[in-house]
């Protein structure tokens, strides 16, 4: 198998291709390119993976199931994961991808066309922007970033450098959620007034507390922390469990919330931030488990003609309609209830006509959407169309999720000031918009 070098289409890109790595700006940033590569039918797309343990690798596997896709490089800061994934991919494609411990080196590899970003949330923004500037196409895991300011920068970078970006909100691909949303948009449940969303998951309380330990051999923990504050090593804040700590993630609301809130917004093609956000809850339970993010939470988003309500109770596994997570789209004539496996209708009763307001229908089942979402990304690299979950969608729903967390962290009703791009005079909330990066990492300027 050979990884062919693409033709760059414009002068900037040609100059870039000829630039030696030593001439790159401090921090490694390219001056930037807006090149759009042309792929002939049947030509291979070479992908690189940054963050290889769990979701990133699953995405890569889905990419490698498609025709004419190869993996040219894998980057991880944990040797045991990196070695395992190099081995896994070598078996899948019969050729070892290059192993990297620094994502910038992987992105600097000019034979790599596209990158999958599967790092924890606090590590989405920097590789994303570097990849934009290097002219790579990007499959970026959700939530788009761990802060509002990072999300804004990433949108700017993607559009400035003309990149094809798919955000990993895979429910936007496949027939299951689309079928339900089309059903709602066609008026089948009557006027949609409210979307109730819930996500009760065991993992949301984190792991049982354990003492700090030495950093495991082969782990570059300082790079894992990256732009986040310096901290001792504790496995309850590391692989997977980082989600429950503010410096790295936003708990269930950003983890599952972005997937589910996204469906609520899609039902009315909402493009704007809510008029206001209020939240209640706190850390009420499981004190023996390590988490900072809220174990119990209710958030209400006011929109012009409907409301969206989010609820979670971490540590539980059951919820409304017998589902641990899901959405109920509440219309005047019926409620449509959905999770990733099925959706069903609960028609309202008409007292005068003595029958339901809409006919009953059988439960609808799903075939999943992860692979379709990746397929759509790879297709869009060739057509250069926006994929099913463009970056603006990723930003919007990440903003909704962050706003819910910020409302509860500051115990305030939030109203976004679009002119000032902040929460107006709410200084406590404004202080949570932009993270303070730990040197030498810097939030890029676009
Ligand atoms: N779309 C979905 O359904 C879905 C599902 C699960 C996770 N996710 C998202 O995927 C992302 C990763 O989640 P996960 O569960 O795989 O996390 P994880 O902790 O299991 O894996 C993250 C990997 O990134 C590596 N890493 C961390 N910093 C790095 C750096 N600077 N450079 C290179 N590698 C680095 C870690 O060593 C680890 O191998 C998150 O943003 C998460 O929200 C999405």
CSV table of C-alpha atoms and ligand atoms in Angstrom, one decimal:
chain,number,residue,atom,x,y,z
A,1,UNK,CA,0.0,0.0,0.0
A,2,UNK,CA,1.4,3.4,-0.8
A,3,UNK,CA,0.2,6.7,0.7
A,4,UNK,CA,0.1,9.1,-2.3
A,5,UNK,CA,0.9,12.8,-1.9
A,6,UNK,CA,-2.0,14.9,-3.1
A,7,UNK,CA,-1.8,17.7,-5.5
A,8,UNK,CA,-2.2,21.0,-3.7
A,9,UNK,CA,-4.5,23.4,-5.5
A,10,UNK,CA,-3.2,26.8,-4.8
A,11,UNK,CA,0.0,28.7,-4.4
A,12,UNK,CA,-0.3,29.1,-0.6
A,13,UNK,CA,-0.5,25.4,-0.3
A,14,UNK,CA,2.4,24.8,-2.7
A,15,UNK,CA,4.5,27.2,-0.7
A,16,UNK,CA,3.4,25.4,2.4
A,17,UNK,CA,4.3,22.0,1.0
A,18,UNK,CA,7.8,23.3,0.3
A,19,UNK,CA,8.2,24.9,3.8
A,20,UNK,CA,10.6,23.0,6.1
A,21,UNK,CA,9.3,22.3,9.6
A,22,UNK,CA,11.9,24.5,11.1
A,23,UNK,CA,10.4,27.6,9.6
A,24,UNK,CA,7.0,27.0,11.3
A,25,UNK,CA,6.0,29.6,13.8
A,26,UNK,CA,6.6,29.1,17.6
A,27,UNK,CA,4.1,26.7,19.0
A,28,UNK,CA,4.3,25.0,15.6
A,29,UNK,CA,1.5,26.9,13.9
A,30,UNK,CA,1.5,27.1,10.2
A,31,UNK,CA,1.0,30.5,8.6
A,32,UNK,CA,-2.2,28.8,7.4
A,33,UNK,CA,-3.6,27.4,4.2
A,34,UNK,CA,-7.1,27.2,2.7
A,35,UNK,CA,-6.2,24.5,0.2
A,36,UNK,CA,-8.9,22.2,-1.0
A,37,UNK,CA,-7.5,18.9,-2.2
A,38,UNK,CA,-9.1,17.1,-5.1
A,39,UNK,CA,-9.4,13.4,-4.9
A,40,UNK,CA,-9.9,11.3,-8.0
A,41,UNK,CA,-12.5,8.5,-7.7
A,42,UNK,CA,-10.9,5.5,-6.1
A,43,UNK,CA,-8.0,7.5,-4.6
A,44,UNK,CA,-7.2,6.7,-1.0
A,45,UNK,CA,-7.9,9.1,1.8
A,46,UNK,CA,-5.2,8.8,4.5
A,47,UNK,CA,-6.4,9.5,8.0
A,48,UNK,CA,-4.5,10.0,11.2
A,49,UNK,CA,-5.9,9.5,14.8
A,50,UNK,CA,-5.1,11.7,17.8
A,51,UNK,CA,-6.3,10.2,21.0
A,52,UNK,CA,-6.6,6.4,20.5
A,53,UNK,CA,-8.0,4.7,23.5
A,54,UNK,CA,-11.8,4.5,23.1
A,55,UNK,CA,-14.0,6.6,20.9
A,56,UNK,CA,-11.1,7.9,18.7
A,57,UNK,CA,-10.2,4.3,17.8
A,58,UNK,CA,-13.9,3.3,17.2
A,59,UNK,CA,-14.1,6.1,14.7
A,60,UNK,CA,-10.9,5.0,13.1
A,61,UNK,CA,-12.3,1.5,12.8
A,62,UNK,CA,-15.4,2.8,11.1
A,63,UNK,CA,-13.3,4.8,8.7
A,64,UNK,CA,-11.2,1.8,7.8
A,65,UNK,CA,-14.3,-0.2,7.0
A,66,UNK,CA,-14.9,2.2,4.1
A,67,UNK,CA,-13.3,1.6,0.7
A,68,UNK,CA,-10.1,3.5,-0.1
A,69,UNK,CA,-9.2,4.6,3.4
A,70,UNK,CA,-5.9,4.0,5.1
A,71,UNK,CA,-4.5,5.0,8.4
A,72,UNK,CA,-1.1,6.8,8.1
A,73,UNK,CA,-0.5,7.7,11.8
A,74,UNK,CA,-1.7,7.4,15.4
A,75,UNK,CA,-0.8,9.7,18.2
A,76,UNK,CA,-1.3,9.1,21.9
A,77,UNK,CA,0.5,10.2,25.1
A,78,UNK,CA,0.1,6.7,26.7
A,79,UNK,CA,2.6,4.2,25.3
A,80,UNK,CA,0.5,1.1,26.1
A,81,UNK,CA,-2.5,2.5,24.2
A,82,UNK,CA,-0.3,3.7,21.3
A,83,UNK,CA,1.4,0.4,20.9
A,84,UNK,CA,-1.8,-1.5,21.1
A,85,UNK,CA,-3.5,0.6,18.5
A,86,UNK,CA,-0.5,0.5,16.1
A,87,UNK,CA,-0.7,-3.3,16.4
A,88,UNK,CA,-4.5,-3.3,15.9
A,89,UNK,CA,-4.3,-1.2,12.8
A,90,UNK,CA,-1.4,-3.1,11.4
A,91,UNK,CA,-3.5,-6.2,11.5
A,92,UNK,CA,-6.5,-4.5,9.9
A,93,UNK,CA,-4.7,-2.9,7.0
A,94,UNK,CA,-1.5,-5.0,6.7
A,95,UNK,CA,0.8,-2.0,7.2
A,96,UNK,CA,1.8,-0.2,10.4
A,97,UNK,CA,0.8,3.4,10.7
A,98,UNK,CA,3.5,5.8,12.1
A,99,UNK,CA,3.4,6.2,15.9
A,100,UNK,CA,3.4,9.7,17.3
A,101,UNK,CA,3.5,11.1,20.9
A,102,UNK,CA,3.1,14.7,19.7
A,103,UNK,CA,0.0,15.5,17.7
A,104,UNK,CA,1.8,18.3,15.9
A,105,UNK,CA,4.2,15.8,14.3
A,106,UNK,CA,1.3,13.7,13.1
A,107,UNK,CA,-0.4,16.8,11.6
A,108,UNK,CA,2.9,17.8,10.0
A,109,UNK,CA,2.9,14.6,8.0
A,110,UNK,CA,1.9,15.8,4.6
A,111,UNK,CA,0.7,12.3,3.5
A,112,UNK,CA,-2.2,12.5,6.0
A,113,UNK,CA,-5.3,14.1,4.6
A,114,UNK,CA,-7.7,14.0,7.5
A,115,UNK,CA,-7.5,13.7,11.3
A,116,UNK,CA,-9.8,12.2,13.8
A,117,UNK,CA,-9.7,14.0,17.2
A,118,UNK,CA,-10.5,11.5,20.0
A,119,UNK,CA,-8.8,13.2,22.9
A,120,UNK,CA,-10.6,14.3,26.1
A,121,UNK,CA,-12.6,17.5,25.7
A,122,UNK,CA,-9.9,19.9,27.1
A,123,UNK,CA,-7.7,18.6,24.3
A,124,UNK,CA,-10.0,19.3,21.3
A,125,UNK,CA,-9.3,22.9,20.5
A,126,UNK,CA,-5.5,23.0,20.0
A,127,UNK,CA,-5.1,20.0,17.6
A,128,UNK,CA,-8.3,21.1,15.8
A,129,UNK,CA,-6.9,24.6,15.1
A,130,UNK,CA,-3.5,23.3,14.2
A,131,UNK,CA,-5.1,20.8,11.8
A,132,UNK,CA,-7.1,23.6,10.2
A,133,UNK,CA,-4.0,25.6,9.6
A,134,UNK,CA,-2.2,22.6,8.2
A,135,UNK,CA,-5.0,22.0,5.7
A,136,UNK,CA,-6.4,18.8,7.1
A,137,UNK,CA,-10.0,17.7,7.1
A,138,UNK,CA,-11.3,16.9,10.6
A,139,UNK,CA,-13.6,14.5,12.3
A,140,UNK,CA,-13.8,16.1,15.8
A,141,UNK,CA,-15.4,14.4,18.7
A,142,UNK,CA,-18.1,16.1,20.7
A,143,UNK,CA,-18.6,18.2,22.6
A,144,UNK,CA,-16.8,20.5,20.2
A,145,UNK,CA,-14.7,21.9,23.1
A,146,UNK,CA,-14.6,22.3,26.8
A,147,UNK,CA,-15.5,26.0,26.8
A,148,UNK,CA,-17.5,28.6,24.9
A,149,UNK,CA,-14.4,30.6,23.8
A,150,UNK,CA,-12.7,27.5,22.3
A,151,UNK,CA,-15.8,26.6,20.4
A,152,UNK,CA,-15.9,30.1,18.8
A,153,UNK,CA,-12.3,29.9,17.8
A,154,UNK,CA,-12.7,26.5,16.2
A,155,UNK,CA,-15.6,27.7,14.1
A,156,UNK,CA,-13.6,30.7,13.0
A,157,UNK,CA,-10.6,28.5,12.1
A,158,UNK,CA,-12.6,25.9,10.2
A,159,UNK,CA,-14.3,28.6,8.1
A,160,UNK,CA,-11.1,30.7,7.6
A,161,UNK,CA,-9.1,27.7,6.4
A,162,UNK,CA,-12.0,26.1,4.4
A,163,UNK,CA,-11.9,22.8,6.2
A,164,UNK,CA,-14.4,19.9,5.9
A,165,UNK,CA,-15.4,19.3,9.5
A,166,UNK,CA,-17.7,16.6,10.9
A,167,UNK,CA,-18.5,16.9,14.6
A,168,UNK,CA,-19.0,13.5,16.3
A,169,UNK,CA,-22.8,13.9,16.9
A,170,UNK,CA,-23.6,10.8,15.0
A,171,UNK,CA,-27.3,10.9,15.7
A,172,UNK,CA,-27.4,13.5,12.8
A,173,UNK,CA,-26.6,10.6,10.4
A,174,UNK,CA,-28.6,7.5,9.7
A,175,UNK,CA,-32.4,7.1,9.4
A,176,UNK,CA,-33.4,6.7,13.0
A,177,UNK,CA,-33.4,10.2,14.5
A,178,UNK,CA,-33.9,11.8,11.1
A,179,UNK,CA,-37.1,9.7,10.6
A,180,UNK,CA,-38.4,10.9,14.0
A,181,UNK,CA,-37.5,14.5,13.3
A,182,UNK,CA,-39.1,14.4,9.8
A,183,UNK,CA,-42.2,12.9,11.4
A,184,UNK,CA,-42.4,15.8,13.9
A,185,UNK,CA,-41.6,18.5,11.3
A,186,UNK,CA,-44.4,17.1,9.1
A,187,UNK,CA,-46.8,18.0,11.9
A,188,UNK,CA,-47.7,14.5,13.0
A,189,UNK,CA,-47.6,15.3,16.7
A,190,UNK,CA,-49.2,18.7,16.4
A,191,UNK,CA,-47.6,21.9,17.7
A,192,UNK,CA,-44.4,21.1,19.4
A,193,UNK,CA,-44.3,23.0,22.7
A,194,UNK,CA,-41.8,21.2,24.8
A,195,UNK,CA,-38.9,18.8,24.6
A,196,UNK,CA,-38.1,16.9,27.8
A,197,UNK,CA,-34.6,15.2,27.7
A,198,UNK,CA,-33.1,13.0,30.4
A,199,UNK,CA,-29.8,11.2,30.8
A,200,UNK,CA,-29.4,9.0,33.9
A,201,UNK,CA,-26.1,7.1,33.7
A,202,UNK,CA,-24.2,5.3,36.4
A,203,UNK,CA,-20.8,6.6,35.2
A,204,UNK,CA,-21.8,10.2,35.9
A,205,UNK,CA,-20.7,9.9,39.6
A,206,UNK,CA,-17.2,9.0,38.6
A,207,UNK,CA,-15.1,6.2,40.2
A,208,UNK,CA,-14.7,5.3,43.9
A,209,UNK,CA,-12.1,7.8,45.4
A,210,UNK,CA,-8.5,6.5,45.6
A,211,UNK,CA,-5.3,8.2,46.7
A,212,UNK,CA,-2.9,9.8,44.2
A,213,UNK,CA,-0.3,7.5,42.6
A,214,UNK,CA,2.9,8.0,40.7
A,215,UNK,CA,2.3,8.5,37.0
A,216,UNK,CA,2.2,5.1,35.3
A,217,UNK,CA,5.2,4.2,33.2
A,218,UNK,CA,4.9,5.2,29.6
A,219,UNK,CA,2.3,8.0,30.2
A,220,UNK,CA,3.3,11.6,29.4
A,221,UNK,CA,0.9,13.0,32.0
A,222,UNK,CA,2.1,16.6,31.6
A,223,UNK,CA,1.0,16.5,28.0
A,224,UNK,CA,-2.3,14.8,29.0
A,225,UNK,CA,-3.0,17.7,31.3
A,226,UNK,CA,-1.9,20.1,28.5
A,227,UNK,CA,-3.5,23.5,28.8
A,228,UNK,CA,-5.3,22.4,32.0
A,229,UNK,CA,-3.8,23.3,35.5
A,230,UNK,CA,-0.9,21.2,36.8
A,231,UNK,CA,-2.2,18.4,39.1
A,232,UNK,CA,-1.1,15.2,40.7
A,233,UNK,CA,-1.9,11.9,39.0
A,234,UNK,CA,-5.0,10.2,40.2
A,235,UNK,CA,-6.6,7.5,38.1
A,236,UNK,CA,-10.1,8.7,38.9
A,237,UNK,CA,-9.4,11.8,36.8
A,238,UNK,CA,-7.6,10.0,34.0
A,239,UNK,CA,-8.7,7.9,31.0
A,240,UNK,CA,-12.5,8.0,30.7
A,241,UNK,CA,-13.2,9.5,34.1
A,242,UNK,CA,-11.9,12.9,33.2
A,243,UNK,CA,-15.4,13.8,32.2
A,244,UNK,CA,-16.5,14.5,35.8
A,245,UNK,CA,-13.9,17.2,36.3
A,246,UNK,CA,-14.4,20.8,35.1
A,247,UNK,CA,-10.8,21.3,33.8
A,248,UNK,CA,-11.3,18.4,31.3
A,249,UNK,CA,-15.1,17.9,30.8
A,250,UNK,CA,-18.5,19.0,31.8
A,251,UNK,CA,-20.2,15.9,33.2
A,252,UNK,CA,-23.3,14.3,31.8
A,253,UNK,CA,-24.6,17.5,30.4
A,254,UNK,CA,-21.8,18.0,27.9
A,255,UNK,CA,-21.1,14.3,27.5
A,256,UNK,CA,-24.6,13.0,26.6
A,257,UNK,CA,-26.4,16.3,26.7
A,258,UNK,CA,-24.9,17.5,23.4
A,259,UNK,CA,-26.1,14.4,21.6
A,260,UNK,CA,-29.7,14.7,23.0
A,261,UNK,CA,-30.1,18.5,23.1
A,262,UNK,CA,-29.0,18.5,19.5
A,263,UNK,CA,-32.1,16.5,18.6
A,264,UNK,CA,-34.3,19.0,20.5
A,265,UNK,CA,-32.7,21.8,18.5
A,266,UNK,CA,-33.0,19.9,15.2
A,267,UNK,CA,-36.8,19.4,15.6
A,268,UNK,CA,-37.2,23.2,15.0
A,269,UNK,CA,-34.0,23.8,13.1
A,270,UNK,CA,-32.9,26.2,15.9
A,271,UNK,CA,-29.8,28.2,14.9
A,272,UNK,CA,-29.8,30.6,17.9
A,273,UNK,CA,-28.9,30.5,21.5
A,274,UNK,CA,-31.7,30.3,24.0
A,275,UNK,CA,-33.4,33.4,25.3
A,276,UNK,CA,-32.5,32.4,28.9
A,277,UNK,CA,-31.1,29.4,30.8
A,278,UNK,CA,-31.9,28.4,34.4
A,279,UNK,CA,-30.6,25.4,36.3
A,280,UNK,CA,-31.1,23.7,39.6
A,281,UNK,CA,-29.3,20.7,41.3
A,282,UNK,CA,-25.9,20.1,42.8
A,283,UNK,CA,-23.7,17.3,44.2
A,284,UNK,CA,-26.1,15.6,46.5
A,285,UNK,CA,-25.0,12.0,46.5
A,286,UNK,CA,-22.2,9.5,46.3
A,287,UNK,CA,-19.6,11.5,48.3
A,288,UNK,CA,-17.3,8.4,48.2
A,289,UNK,CA,-17.0,8.9,44.4
A,290,UNK,CA,-14.6,11.3,42.7
A,291,UNK,CA,-16.5,14.0,40.7
A,292,UNK,CA,-16.8,17.8,40.5
A,293,UNK,CA,-19.5,18.0,37.9
A,294,UNK,CA,-23.1,17.8,39.2
A,295,UNK,CA,-24.6,14.4,40.0
A,296,UNK,CA,-28.1,15.9,40.0
A,297,UNK,CA,-29.3,18.5,37.6
A,298,UNK,CA,-32.3,20.1,35.9
A,299,UNK,CA,-31.8,22.8,33.2
A,300,UNK,CA,-34.5,24.8,31.4
A,301,UNK,CA,-33.8,26.5,28.1
A,302,UNK,CA,-36.4,29.1,27.1
A,303,UNK,CA,-36.8,29.5,23.3
A,304,UNK,CA,-39.2,31.8,21.5
A,305,UNK,CA,-41.9,29.2,20.9
A,306,UNK,CA,-41.0,26.2,23.0
A,307,UNK,CA,-38.9,25.0,25.9
A,308,UNK,CA,-36.2,22.4,26.2
A,309,UNK,CA,-35.7,20.7,29.6
A,310,UNK,CA,-32.7,18.6,30.5
A,311,UNK,CA,-32.6,16.4,33.6
A,312,UNK,CA,-30.0,14.0,34.9
A,313,UNK,CA,-29.5,11.9,38.1
A,314,UNK,CA,-26.0,10.3,37.8
A,315,UNK,CA,-25.6,6.9,39.4
A,316,UNK,CA,-29.1,5.8,38.3
A,317,UNK,CA,-30.0,3.7,35.3
A,318,UNK,CA,-33.7,4.1,34.9
A,319,UNK,CA,-35.8,7.0,33.8
A,320,UNK,CA,-39.1,8.2,32.3
A,321,UNK,CA,-40.9,5.8,29.8
A,322,UNK,CA,-38.7,3.0,31.0
A,323,UNK,CA,-35.6,4.5,29.4
A,324,UNK,CA,-32.4,5.5,31.2
A,325,UNK,CA,-32.0,8.3,28.7
A,326,UNK,CA,-34.1,9.8,25.9
A,327,UNK,CA,-36.2,12.6,24.6
A,328,UNK,CA,-40.0,13.2,24.8
A,329,UNK,CA,-41.1,15.6,22.1
A,330,UNK,CA,-44.4,16.9,23.6
A,331,UNK,CA,-46.8,18.0,20.9
A,332,UNK,CA,-50.5,19.0,21.2
A,333,UNK,CA,-51.6,15.7,19.6
A,334,UNK,CA,-49.0,13.2,20.8
A,335,UNK,CA,-45.7,12.8,22.5
A,336,UNK,CA,-42.9,11.1,20.5
A,337,UNK,CA,-40.4,9.3,22.8
A,338,UNK,CA,-37.0,8.3,21.4
A,339,UNK,CA,-33.6,6.8,22.4
A,340,UNK,CA,-31.0,5.3,20.2
A,341,UNK,CA,-32.7,2.0,19.9
A,342,UNK,CA,-36.4,2.8,19.3
A,343,UNK,CA,-39.0,5.5,19.0
A,344,UNK,CA,-42.7,5.4,19.8
A,345,UNK,CA,-45.8,7.6,19.8
A,346,UNK,CA,-48.1,8.3,22.8
A,347,UNK,CA,-51.2,9.9,21.2
A,348,UNK,CA,-53.4,12.3,23.1
A,349,UNK,CA,-57.1,11.4,23.7
A,350,UNK,CA,-59.8,13.5,22.0
A,351,UNK,CA,-62.7,13.7,24.5
A,352,UNK,CA,-65.3,14.7,21.9
A,353,UNK,CA,-64.4,12.3,19.1
A,354,UNK,CA,-63.7,9.5,21.7
A,355,UNK,CA,-60.5,8.4,19.9
A,356,UNK,CA,-56.9,9.3,19.9
A,357,UNK,CA,-55.9,12.6,18.2
A,358,UNK,CA,-53.5,10.8,15.9
A,359,UNK,CA,-53.4,7.1,15.0
A,360,UNK,CA,-51.2,4.7,17.0
A,361,UNK,CA,-48.1,3.4,15.2
A,362,UNK,CA,-45.7,0.5,15.8
A,363,UNK,CA,-42.4,1.1,17.6
A,364,UNK,CA,-39.7,2.1,15.2
A,365,UNK,CA,-36.3,0.5,15.5
A,366,UNK,CA,-32.8,1.8,14.7
A,367,UNK,CA,-29.7,0.4,12.9
A,368,UNK,CA,-27.2,2.8,14.5
A,369,UNK,CA,-25.5,5.7,12.9
A,370,UNK,CA,-21.8,5.8,13.9
A,371,UNK,CA,-20.6,4.2,10.6
A,372,UNK,CA,-22.9,6.3,8.5
A,373,UNK,CA,-21.6,9.4,10.1
A,374,UNK,CA,-18.0,8.5,9.3
A,375,UNK,CA,-19.0,7.5,5.7
A,376,UNK,CA,-20.7,10.9,5.3
A,377,UNK,CA,-17.5,12.7,6.5
A,378,UNK,CA,-15.4,10.8,4.0
A,379,UNK,CA,-17.8,11.5,1.2
A,380,UNK,CA,-17.7,15.2,2.0
A,381,UNK,CA,-13.9,15.2,1.8
A,382,UNK,CA,-14.5,14.3,-1.9
A,383,UNK,CA,-17.5,16.6,-2.6
A,384,UNK,CA,-16.3,19.3,-0.2
A,385,UNK,CA,-19.9,19.8,1.0
A,386,UNK,CA,-20.6,20.4,4.7
A,387,UNK,CA,-21.2,17.0,6.4
A,388,UNK,CA,-24.3,16.1,8.4
A,389,UNK,CA,-23.0,17.7,11.6
A,390,UNK,CA,-21.2,20.9,10.5
A,391,UNK,CA,-19.1,22.8,13.0
A,392,UNK,CA,-21.8,25.4,13.6
A,393,UNK,CA,-24.1,22.6,14.9
A,394,UNK,CA,-21.4,21.4,17.1
A,395,UNK,CA,-20.7,24.8,18.5
A,396,UNK,CA,-24.4,25.7,19.1
A,397,UNK,CA,-25.2,22.6,21.1
A,398,UNK,CA,-21.9,22.7,23.0
A,399,UNK,CA,-22.9,26.3,24.0
A,400,UNK,CA,-26.3,25.1,25.2
A,401,UNK,CA,-24.6,22.4,27.3
A,402,UNK,CA,-21.9,24.8,28.7
A,403,UNK,CA,-24.5,27.4,29.5
A,404,UNK,CA,-26.5,24.9,31.6
A,405,UNK,CA,-23.4,24.1,33.6
A,406,UNK,CA,-22.5,27.7,34.0
A,407,UNK,CA,-26.0,28.6,35.1
A,408,UNK,CA,-25.7,26.1,38.0
A,409,UNK,CA,-22.1,26.8,38.8
A,410,UNK,CA,-22.9,30.5,39.2
A,411,UNK,CA,-26.5,29.9,40.5
A,412,UNK,CA,-27.8,32.5,38.1
A,413,UNK,CA,-30.4,32.8,35.3
A,414,UNK,CA,-28.2,33.4,32.2
A,415,UNK,CA,-29.0,35.6,29.3
A,416,UNK,CA,-26.5,35.8,26.4
A,417,UNK,CA,-25.5,39.2,25.2
A,418,UNK,CA,-24.9,38.7,21.5
A,419,UNK,CA,-23.4,42.2,21.1
A,420,UNK,CA,-20.7,41.7,23.7
A,421,UNK,CA,-20.4,37.9,23.2
A,422,UNK,CA,-20.8,37.3,26.9
A,423,UNK,CA,-23.3,37.1,29.8
A,424,UNK,CA,-23.6,40.9,30.1
A,425,UNK,CA,-23.0,42.1,33.6
A,426,UNK,CA,-22.8,38.6,35.1
A,427,UNK,CA,-19.1,38.6,36.0
A,428,UNK,CA,-19.1,35.2,37.6
A,429,UNK,CA,-20.5,33.6,34.4
A,430,UNK,CA,-18.3,35.6,32.2
A,431,UNK,CA,-15.3,34.2,34.1
A,432,UNK,CA,-16.2,30.7,32.9
A,433,UNK,CA,-16.3,31.5,29.1
A,434,UNK,CA,-12.6,31.3,28.4
A,435,UNK,CA,-10.2,28.8,30.0
A,436,UNK,CA,-6.8,30.0,31.3
A,437,UNK,CA,-4.3,27.9,29.4
A,438,UNK,CA,-1.2,26.6,31.3
A,439,UNK,CA,2.0,27.7,29.6
A,440,UNK,CA,3.5,26.8,27.2
A,441,UNK,CA,0.1,26.1,25.7
A,442,UNK,CA,-1.7,29.2,24.4
A,443,UNK,CA,-5.2,29.7,23.1
A,444,UNK,CA,-4.5,30.6,19.4
A,445,UNK,CA,-5.7,33.8,17.8
A,446,UNK,CA,-7.6,33.4,14.6
B,1,LIG,N1,-19.7,10.4,19.7
B,1,LIG,C1,-19.8,9.6,20.7
B,1,LIG,O1,-20.8,8.8,20.9
B,1,LIG,C2,-18.7,9.6,21.8
B,1,LIG,C3,-18.7,8.5,22.7
B,1,LIG,C4,-17.6,8.5,23.6
B,1,LIG,C5,-16.7,9.5,23.6
B,1,LIG,N2,-16.8,10.6,22.8
B,1,LIG,C6,-15.9,11.7,22.9
B,1,LIG,O2,-14.6,11.2,22.4
B,1,LIG,C7,-13.6,11.9,23.1
B,1,LIG,C8,-12.7,10.9,23.8
B,1,LIG,O3,-13.4,10.2,24.8
B,1,LIG,P1,-12.9,8.7,25.3
B,1,LIG,O4,-14.0,8.1,26.0
B,1,LIG,O5,-12.4,8.0,24.1
B,1,LIG,O6,-11.7,9.2,26.2
B,1,LIG,P2,-10.5,8.3,26.7
B,1,LIG,O7,-10.0,8.9,28.0
B,1,LIG,O8,-10.9,6.9,26.8
B,1,LIG,O9,-9.5,8.3,25.6
B,1,LIG,C9,-8.8,9.5,25.2
B,1,LIG,C10,-7.4,9.2,24.7
B,1,LIG,O10,-6.8,10.4,24.3
B,1,LIG,C11,-5.4,10.3,24.7
B,1,LIG,N3,-4.8,11.7,24.8
B,1,LIG,C12,-5.1,12.6,25.8
B,1,LIG,N4,-4.4,13.7,25.6
B,1,LIG,C13,-3.7,13.5,24.4
B,1,LIG,C14,-2.9,14.4,23.6
B,1,LIG,N5,-2.6,15.6,23.9
B,1,LIG,N6,-2.4,13.8,22.5
B,1,LIG,C15,-2.7,12.5,22.1
B,1,LIG,N7,-3.5,11.7,22.8
B,1,LIG,C16,-4.0,12.2,23.9
B,1,LIG,C17,-5.5,9.5,26.0
B,1,LIG,O11,-4.2,9.0,26.4
B,1,LIG,C18,-6.5,8.5,25.6
B,1,LIG,O12,-5.9,7.4,25.0
B,1,LIG,C19,-14.3,12.8,24.1
B,1,LIG,O13,-14.4,14.1,23.6
B,1,LIG,C20,-15.7,12.2,24.2
B,1,LIG,O14,-16.7,13.2,24.6
B,1,LIG,C21,-17.8,10.6,21.9
